[in-house]
CSV table of C-alpha atoms in Angstrom, one decimal:
chain,number,residue,atom,x,y,z
V,1,MET,CA,1.2,-47.7,-58.2
V,2,ARG,CA,0.3,-49.1,-54.8
V,3,ALA,CA,-3.2,-48.5,-53.5
V,4,PHE,CA,-3.7,-45.8,-50.9
V,5,SER,CA,-6.7,-45.9,-48.6
V,6,VAL,CA,-8.1,-43.7,-45.8
V,7,LEU,CA,-8.7,-44.5,-42.1
V,8,ASP,CA,-11.2,-42.0,-40.6
V,9,LEU,CA,-11.9,-42.1,-36.8
V,10,SER,CA,-14.6,-39.5,-37.4
V,11,LEU,CA,-12.8,-37.2,-35.0
V,12,ILE,CA,-14.8,-35.1,-32.5
V,13,THR,CA,-12.8,-32.0,-32.2
V,14,ARG,CA,-12.7,-29.7,-29.2
V,15,GLY,CA,-15.7,-27.3,-29.4
V,16,ALA,CA,-17.6,-29.5,-31.8
V,17,ASP,CA,-19.9,-32.6,-31.4
V,18,ALA,CA,-20.6,-35.9,-33.0
V,19,ALA,CA,-22.9,-34.3,-35.6
V,20,ASP,CA,-20.1,-32.1,-36.8
V,21,ALA,CA,-17.8,-35.2,-36.9
V,22,PHE,CA,-20.3,-37.1,-39.1
V,23,ARG,CA,-20.7,-34.2,-41.5
V,24,ASN,CA,-16.9,-34.0,-41.8
V,25,THR,CA,-16.7,-37.7,-42.3
V,26,LEU,CA,-19.2,-37.7,-45.2
V,27,ASP,CA,-17.4,-34.7,-46.8
V,28,LEU,CA,-14.0,-36.3,-46.5
V,29,ALA,CA,-15.3,-39.5,-47.9
V,30,ARG,CA,-16.7,-37.8,-50.9
V,31,LEU,CA,-13.3,-36.1,-51.5
V,32,ALA,CA,-11.5,-39.4,-51.1
V,33,ASP,CA,-13.9,-41.0,-53.6
V,34,GLY,CA,-13.3,-38.2,-56.1
V,35,LEU,CA,-9.5,-38.5,-55.6
V,36,GLY,CA,-9.5,-42.2,-56.4
V,37,PHE,CA,-8.5,-43.7,-53.0
V,38,ALA,CA,-9.1,-47.4,-52.8
V,39,ARG,CA,-11.0,-47.7,-49.5
V,40,TYR,CA,-12.5,-45.6,-46.7
V,41,TRP,CA,-12.4,-47.4,-43.4
V,42,LEU,CA,-14.0,-46.5,-40.0
V,43,ALA,CA,-13.1,-48.0,-36.7
V,44,GLU,CA,-15.0,-49.2,-33.6
V,45,HIS,CA,-14.2,-47.3,-30.4
V,46,HIS,CA,-16.4,-46.8,-27.4
V,47,ALA,CA,-16.8,-44.1,-24.8
V,48,MET,CA,-14.0,-42.1,-26.4
V,49,PRO,CA,-14.6,-38.3,-26.3
V,50,GLY,CA,-12.7,-37.8,-29.5
V,51,ILE,CA,-14.1,-40.5,-31.7
V,52,ALA,CA,-17.7,-40.7,-33.1
V,53,SER,CA,-17.6,-44.0,-35.0
V,54,ALA,CA,-18.9,-46.2,-32.2
V,55,ALA,CA,-21.8,-47.5,-34.2
V,56,THR,CA,-19.4,-48.4,-37.0
V,57,SER,CA,-21.7,-50.4,-39.3
V,58,ILE,CA,-24.3,-47.6,-39.3
V,59,LEU,CA,-21.7,-45.0,-40.2
V,60,ILE,CA,-20.3,-47.3,-42.9
V,61,GLY,CA,-23.8,-47.4,-44.5
V,62,GLN,CA,-24.0,-43.6,-44.5
V,63,VAL,CA,-20.6,-43.2,-46.1
V,64,ALA,CA,-21.3,-45.8,-48.7
V,65,ALA,CA,-24.6,-44.0,-49.6
V,66,ALA,CA,-22.8,-40.7,-49.9
V,67,THR,CA,-20.1,-42.0,-52.2
V,68,ARG,CA,-20.0,-43.8,-55.6
V,69,HIS,CA,-16.9,-45.9,-56.2
V,70,ILE,CA,-14.7,-46.2,-53.2
V,71,ARG,CA,-14.9,-49.3,-51.1
V,72,VAL,CA,-16.1,-48.6,-47.5
V,73,GLY,CA,-15.5,-50.8,-44.5
V,74,ALA,CA,-14.4,-51.4,-41.0
V,75,GLY,CA,-10.9,-51.0,-39.8
V,76,GLY,CA,-12.1,-52.5,-37.7
V,77,ILE,CA,-15.0,-54.2,-35.9
V,78,MET,CA,-13.8,-55.4,-32.6
V,79,LEU,CA,-15.1,-59.0,-32.8
V,80,PRO,CA,-14.9,-59.8,-29.0
V,81,ASN,CA,-17.6,-57.2,-28.5
V,82,HIS,CA,-20.1,-59.0,-30.8
V,83,ALA,CA,-21.7,-62.3,-31.7
V,84,PRO,CA,-20.2,-63.4,-35.1
V,85,LEU,CA,-23.7,-64.0,-36.5
V,86,VAL,CA,-24.7,-60.3,-35.8
V,87,VAL,CA,-21.6,-59.0,-37.5
V,88,ALA,CA,-22.3,-61.3,-40.5
V,89,GLU,CA,-25.9,-60.0,-40.7
V,90,GLN,CA,-24.8,-56.4,-40.5
V,91,PHE,CA,-22.2,-56.7,-43.2
V,92,GLY,CA,-24.4,-58.9,-45.2
V,93,THR,CA,-26.9,-56.1,-45.1
V,94,LEU,CA,-24.3,-53.6,-46.1
V,95,GLU,CA,-23.0,-55.8,-49.0
V,96,THR,CA,-26.6,-56.3,-50.2
V,97,LEU,CA,-27.2,-52.5,-50.2
V,98,PHE,CA,-23.8,-51.6,-51.7
V,99,PRO,CA,-22.7,-54.7,-53.7
V,100,GLY,CA,-19.0,-55.0,-54.3
V,101,ARG,CA,-18.0,-52.0,-52.1
V,102,ILE,CA,-17.9,-53.3,-48.5
V,103,ASP,CA,-14.9,-54.5,-46.5
V,104,LEU,CA,-14.9,-56.1,-43.0
V,105,GLY,CA,-11.8,-55.7,-41.0
V,106,LEU,CA,-11.7,-57.6,-37.6
V,107,GLY,CA,-9.8,-56.8,-34.5
V,108,ARG,CA,-9.2,-58.7,-31.3
V,109,ALA,CA,-8.9,-55.6,-28.9
V,110,PRO,CA,-12.0,-54.4,-27.1
V,111,GLY,CA,-11.8,-50.8,-28.5
V,112,SER,CA,-12.6,-49.6,-24.9
V,113,ASP,CA,-11.5,-49.7,-21.3
V,114,GLN,CA,-12.6,-52.5,-19.0
V,115,ARG,CA,-15.4,-50.5,-17.4
V,116,THR,CA,-16.8,-49.8,-20.9
V,117,ALA,CA,-16.3,-53.4,-21.9
V,118,ARG,CA,-18.5,-54.4,-19.0
V,119,ALA,CA,-21.2,-51.9,-20.1
V,120,LEU,CA,-21.1,-53.6,-23.6
V,121,ARG,CA,-21.9,-56.9,-21.8
V,122,ARG,CA,-18.7,-58.2,-23.2
V,123,ASP,CA,-17.5,-61.6,-22.0
V,124,PRO,CA,-14.0,-60.9,-20.4
V,125,HIS,CA,-12.8,-64.1,-22.0
V,126,ALA,CA,-14.1,-63.4,-25.5
V,127,ALA,CA,-10.7,-62.4,-26.9
V,128,GLU,CA,-9.5,-65.9,-26.1
V,129,ARG,CA,-12.0,-67.3,-28.6
V,130,PHE,CA,-11.1,-64.8,-31.4
V,131,ALA,CA,-9.7,-67.4,-33.8
V,132,ASP,CA,-12.8,-69.6,-33.4
V,133,ASP,CA,-15.1,-66.6,-33.8
V,134,VAL,CA,-13.4,-65.5,-37.0
V,135,VAL,CA,-13.8,-69.0,-38.5
V,136,GLU,CA,-17.5,-69.0,-37.4
V,137,LEU,CA,-18.0,-65.6,-39.0
V,138,LEU,CA,-16.4,-66.7,-42.3
V,139,HIS,CA,-18.7,-69.6,-42.4
V,140,TYR,CA,-21.8,-67.4,-42.3
V,141,PHE,CA,-20.7,-65.8,-45.6
V,142,GLU,CA,-20.4,-69.2,-47.4
V,143,PRO,CA,-23.1,-70.2,-49.8
V,144,SER,CA,-25.9,-72.3,-48.4
V,145,THR,CA,-26.4,-75.9,-49.5
V,146,PRO,CA,-29.5,-78.2,-49.3
V,147,ASP,CA,-27.6,-80.3,-46.6
V,148,ASP,CA,-27.1,-77.4,-44.1
V,149,THR,CA,-30.7,-76.8,-43.2
V,150,HIS,CA,-29.8,-77.7,-39.6
V,151,LEU,CA,-27.2,-74.9,-39.4
V,152,VAL,CA,-27.8,-71.3,-38.5
V,153,ARG,CA,-27.6,-69.0,-41.5
V,154,ALA,CA,-26.9,-65.3,-41.8
V,155,ILE,CA,-29.7,-63.7,-43.8
V,156,PRO,CA,-28.6,-61.6,-45.5
V,157,GLY,CA,-25.0,-62.7,-45.5
V,158,ALA,CA,-24.9,-66.3,-46.8
V,159,GLY,CA,-23.2,-66.5,-50.2
V,160,LEU,CA,-22.1,-62.9,-50.3
V,161,ARG,CA,-18.4,-63.6,-49.4
V,162,VAL,CA,-17.8,-60.1,-48.0
V,163,PRO,CA,-14.0,-59.5,-48.0
V,164,VAL,CA,-12.7,-60.1,-44.5
V,165,TRP,CA,-9.4,-58.7,-43.2
V,166,LEU,CA,-7.6,-59.3,-39.9
V,167,LEU,CA,-6.2,-56.3,-38.1
V,168,GLY,CA,-3.4,-56.4,-35.6
V,169,SER,CA,-0.6,-54.7,-33.6
V,170,SER,CA,1.2,-57.9,-32.5
V,171,LEU,CA,2.1,-61.3,-33.9
V,172,PHE,CA,-1.2,-63.1,-33.0
V,173,SER,CA,-3.4,-61.8,-35.8
V,174,ALA,CA,-0.5,-62.0,-38.3
V,175,ALA,CA,-0.2,-65.8,-37.7
V,176,LEU,CA,-4.0,-66.2,-37.8
V,177,ALA,CA,-4.4,-64.3,-41.0
V,178,ALA,CA,-1.6,-66.4,-42.6
V,179,ARG,CA,-3.3,-69.6,-41.5
V,180,LEU,CA,-6.7,-68.6,-42.7
V,181,GLY,CA,-5.5,-67.1,-46.0
V,182,LEU,CA,-6.8,-63.6,-45.3
V,183,PRO,CA,-5.5,-60.1,-46.0
V,184,TYR,CA,-3.7,-58.5,-43.1
V,185,ALA,CA,-3.6,-54.8,-41.9
V,186,PHE,CA,-1.1,-53.8,-39.3
V,187,ALA,CA,-1.7,-50.8,-36.9
V,188,SER,CA,1.7,-49.2,-37.4
V,189,HIS,CA,0.1,-45.8,-37.1
V,190,PHE,CA,-0.1,-46.1,-33.3
V,191,ALA,CA,1.6,-49.4,-32.4
V,192,PRO,CA,4.7,-49.8,-34.6
V,193,ALA,CA,6.9,-52.0,-32.3
V,194,TYR,CA,6.1,-55.4,-33.9
V,195,MET,CA,5.4,-54.3,-37.4
V,196,GLU,CA,8.4,-55.8,-39.1
V,197,GLN,CA,8.1,-59.1,-37.2
V,198,ALA,CA,4.4,-59.4,-37.9
V,199,ILE,CA,4.5,-58.8,-41.6
V,200,ALA,CA,7.5,-61.1,-42.0
V,201,LEU,CA,5.7,-63.8,-40.1
V,202,TYR,CA,2.5,-63.3,-42.1
V,203,ARG,CA,4.3,-63.5,-45.5
V,204,ALA,CA,6.4,-66.5,-44.5
V,205,ARG,CA,3.4,-68.6,-43.2
V,206,PHE,CA,0.7,-67.5,-45.6
V,207,GLU,CA,-1.5,-70.3,-46.9
V,208,PRO,CA,-3.3,-69.3,-50.1
V,209,SER,CA,-7.1,-69.4,-50.1
V,210,GLU,CA,-10.0,-68.7,-52.3
V,211,ARG,CA,-10.5,-65.4,-50.5
V,212,CYS,CA,-6.9,-64.3,-50.9
V,213,PRO,CA,-4.6,-66.3,-53.2
V,214,ALA,CA,-1.4,-64.4,-52.2
V,215,PRO,CA,-0.3,-62.4,-49.1
V,216,HIS,CA,-1.7,-58.9,-49.0
V,217,VAL,CA,-0.3,-56.4,-46.4
V,218,MET,CA,-1.8,-53.1,-45.6
V,219,LEU,CA,0.2,-50.8,-43.3
V,220,GLY,CA,-1.3,-47.9,-41.3
V,221,VAL,CA,0.4,-44.5,-41.2
V,222,ASN,CA,-0.4,-41.0,-40.0
V,223,MET,CA,0.0,-38.2,-42.4
V,224,VAL,CA,0.0,-34.6,-41.3
V,225,LEU,CA,0.7,-32.7,-44.5
V,226,ALA,CA,0.7,-29.0,-45.3
V,227,ASP,CA,2.2,-26.7,-47.9
V,228,ASP,CA,4.9,-25.7,-45.5
V,229,THR,CA,6.8,-28.1,-43.1
V,230,GLU,CA,6.6,-25.7,-40.2
V,231,GLU,CA,2.8,-25.5,-40.5
V,232,ALA,CA,2.6,-29.3,-40.7
V,233,ARG,CA,4.7,-29.6,-37.5
V,234,HIS,CA,2.4,-27.2,-35.8
V,235,LEU,CA,-0.7,-29.2,-36.9
V,236,ALA,CA,0.9,-32.4,-35.6
V,237,THR,CA,0.8,-31.1,-32.0
V,238,SER,CA,-2.9,-32.0,-32.0
V,239,LEU,CA,-2.0,-35.7,-32.4
V,240,GLN,CA,0.7,-35.5,-29.8
V,241,GLN,CA,-1.6,-33.9,-27.2
V,242,TYR,CA,-4.3,-36.5,-28.0
V,243,PHE,CA,-1.9,-39.5,-27.5
V,244,MET,CA,-0.5,-38.0,-24.4
V,245,ALA,CA,-4.0,-37.7,-22.9
V,246,LEU,CA,-4.7,-41.4,-23.8
V,247,ARG,CA,-1.5,-42.5,-22.1
V,248,ARG,CA,-2.4,-40.6,-19.0
V,249,GLY,CA,-5.7,-42.3,-18.9
V,250,ARG,CA,-7.7,-39.2,-19.6
V,251,PRO,CA,-9.0,-39.3,-23.2
V,252,ILE,CA,-10.1,-36.0,-24.6
V,253,ALA,CA,-11.8,-34.5,-27.7
V,254,PHE,CA,-9.3,-34.0,-30.5
V,255,PRO,CA,-7.5,-30.7,-29.5
V,256,PRO,CA,-6.4,-27.8,-31.6
V,257,PRO,CA,-2.6,-27.4,-32.2
V,258,VAL,CA,-0.5,-25.5,-29.8
V,259,GLU,CA,2.6,-23.4,-30.4
V,260,HIS,CA,5.2,-24.8,-28.0
V,261,PRO,CA,4.2,-28.2,-26.5
V,262,ALA,CA,6.4,-29.1,-23.6
V,263,TRP,CA,6.9,-32.8,-22.9
V,264,LEU,CA,9.1,-34.4,-20.3
V,265,PRO,CA,12.0,-36.5,-21.8
V,266,ALA,CA,10.1,-39.7,-21.1
V,267,GLU,CA,6.9,-38.4,-22.6
V,268,GLN,CA,8.8,-37.3,-25.8
V,269,ALA,CA,10.4,-40.7,-26.0
V,270,MET,CA,6.9,-42.3,-25.8
V,271,LEU,CA,5.6,-40.1,-28.5
V,272,ASP,CA,8.6,-40.7,-30.8
V,273,GLN,CA,8.1,-44.5,-30.4
V,274,THR,CA,4.3,-44.6,-30.6
V,275,LEU,CA,4.1,-42.2,-33.6
V,276,ALA,CA,7.2,-43.4,-35.4
V,277,TYR,CA,5.2,-43.8,-38.6
V,278,THR,CA,3.8,-40.4,-38.7
V,279,PHE,CA,4.8,-38.5,-41.8
V,280,THR,CA,4.8,-34.8,-41.0
V,281,GLY,CA,5.8,-32.0,-43.3
V,282,SER,CA,5.4,-30.6,-46.8
V,283,PRO,CA,4.9,-33.2,-49.6
V,284,GLN,CA,8.3,-32.4,-50.9
V,285,ALA,CA,9.9,-33.1,-47.5
V,286,VAL,CA,7.8,-36.3,-46.8
V,287,ALA,CA,8.2,-37.9,-50.2
V,288,PRO,CA,11.8,-39.3,-49.7
V,289,ARG,CA,10.9,-40.8,-46.3
V,290,LEU,CA,7.7,-42.3,-47.6
V,291,HIS,CA,9.6,-43.8,-50.6
V,292,ASP,CA,12.1,-45.4,-48.2
V,293,PHE,CA,9.3,-46.8,-46.1
V,294,MET,CA,7.5,-48.3,-49.1
V,295,ALA,CA,10.8,-49.7,-50.5
V,296,ARG,CA,11.8,-51.3,-47.2
V,297,HIS,CA,8.5,-52.8,-46.1
V,298,GLN,CA,6.8,-53.4,-49.5
V,299,PRO,CA,3.2,-53.0,-48.4
V,300,ASP,CA,0.6,-53.8,-51.0
V,301,GLU,CA,-1.5,-51.0,-49.7
V,302,LEU,CA,-1.2,-48.0,-47.4
V,303,LEU,CA,-3.9,-47.0,-44.9
V,304,VAL,CA,-3.6,-43.3,-44.2
V,305,ALA,CA,-5.0,-41.6,-41.1
V,306,LEU,CA,-5.3,-37.8,-41.2
V,307,PRO,CA,-5.1,-36.5,-37.6
V,308,VAL,CA,-5.6,-32.8,-38.3
V,309,TYR,CA,-7.8,-30.6,-36.1
V,310,ASP,CA,-9.2,-28.2,-38.7
V,311,HIS,CA,-11.4,-29.9,-41.3
V,312,ALA,CA,-10.4,-27.6,-44.2
V,313,ARG,CA,-6.8,-28.4,-43.5
V,314,ARG,CA,-7.6,-32.1,-43.2
V,315,ARG,CA,-9.2,-31.9,-46.7
V,316,HIS,CA,-6.1,-30.2,-48.0
V,317,ALA,CA,-3.9,-32.8,-46.4
V,318,LEU,CA,-5.8,-35.6,-48.2
V,319,GLU,CA,-5.3,-33.7,-51.5
V,320,LEU,CA,-1.6,-33.6,-50.8
V,321,VAL,CA,-1.6,-37.3,-50.0
V,322,ALA,CA,-3.2,-38.0,-53.4
V,323,GLY,CA,-0.4,-36.0,-54.9
V,324,LEU,CA,2.2,-38.1,-53.1
V,325,ARG,CA,0.5,-41.3,-54.3
V,326,ASP,CA,0.6,-40.1,-57.8
V,327,GLY,CA,4.2,-39.1,-57.8
V,328,GLN,CA,3.7,-35.4,-58.1
V,329,PHE,CA,6.4,-34.5,-55.5
V,330,GLY,CA,9.2,-36.8,-56.5
């Protein structure tokens, strides 16, 4: 059985606030822990009205403290926004507090618009140094030796070897992950266009390392599951509205579903392309399509986002995902 993991953007829903989002995140994480999911990842975004996980490492610590077994991590930290040493110290701290349960996924995107990037004091050329910054960060997790007293050390961090993943939606990070011998996660849940090319390149070029002796691919998907397919399709209109607002440059709090969304043909085509790997329906209806997806792309792991407005229905969707994972629906 392949591992299933959870991606939580700590959604701020319309009519609620960040405190509500955090309570829901902790509740969903406890449920994922009890259901035996492999990982619970949170992602760095800034100045987004619908996403509360901006201070990602802090929220990871809260989730890890509220759970017992599940690995907790970043999917991901946007490295161009940070000095590698600071990230190493933060995740060294988390690994020290929760040994054997912390993951660090790294992305090259800013996780924000250009105005917000400037407010973060981000170097506009930082993404160009991404490969060097990843190598620097990996070094901070290596054990110290008597001969490296002249080097900067991450304390805590040195010697902890926190698992590091590269995240991507294009070919760049796939090639880098292969060269560095790191596990790779592709953002097919919102940017599917290069998925097949990226994972083929990663597998073909992979160089084994102590960190990752064989290629390891995680693919992101959205799952909007309900007992009835029509209900699930209704729930999925929240995600459609949310993405449409993003594409129009007017991000919003995560909206409630609507009865009859009306998109222009070009807008519908955009949604169909962007959300191509969104599995919507009853578990019985979704199971054959998910089986085909897994058979065709052979991911080692699936990273499941649950873009459902109502928290009780989001919890139930996660329970249904666990049933799919366990083969309860064919």
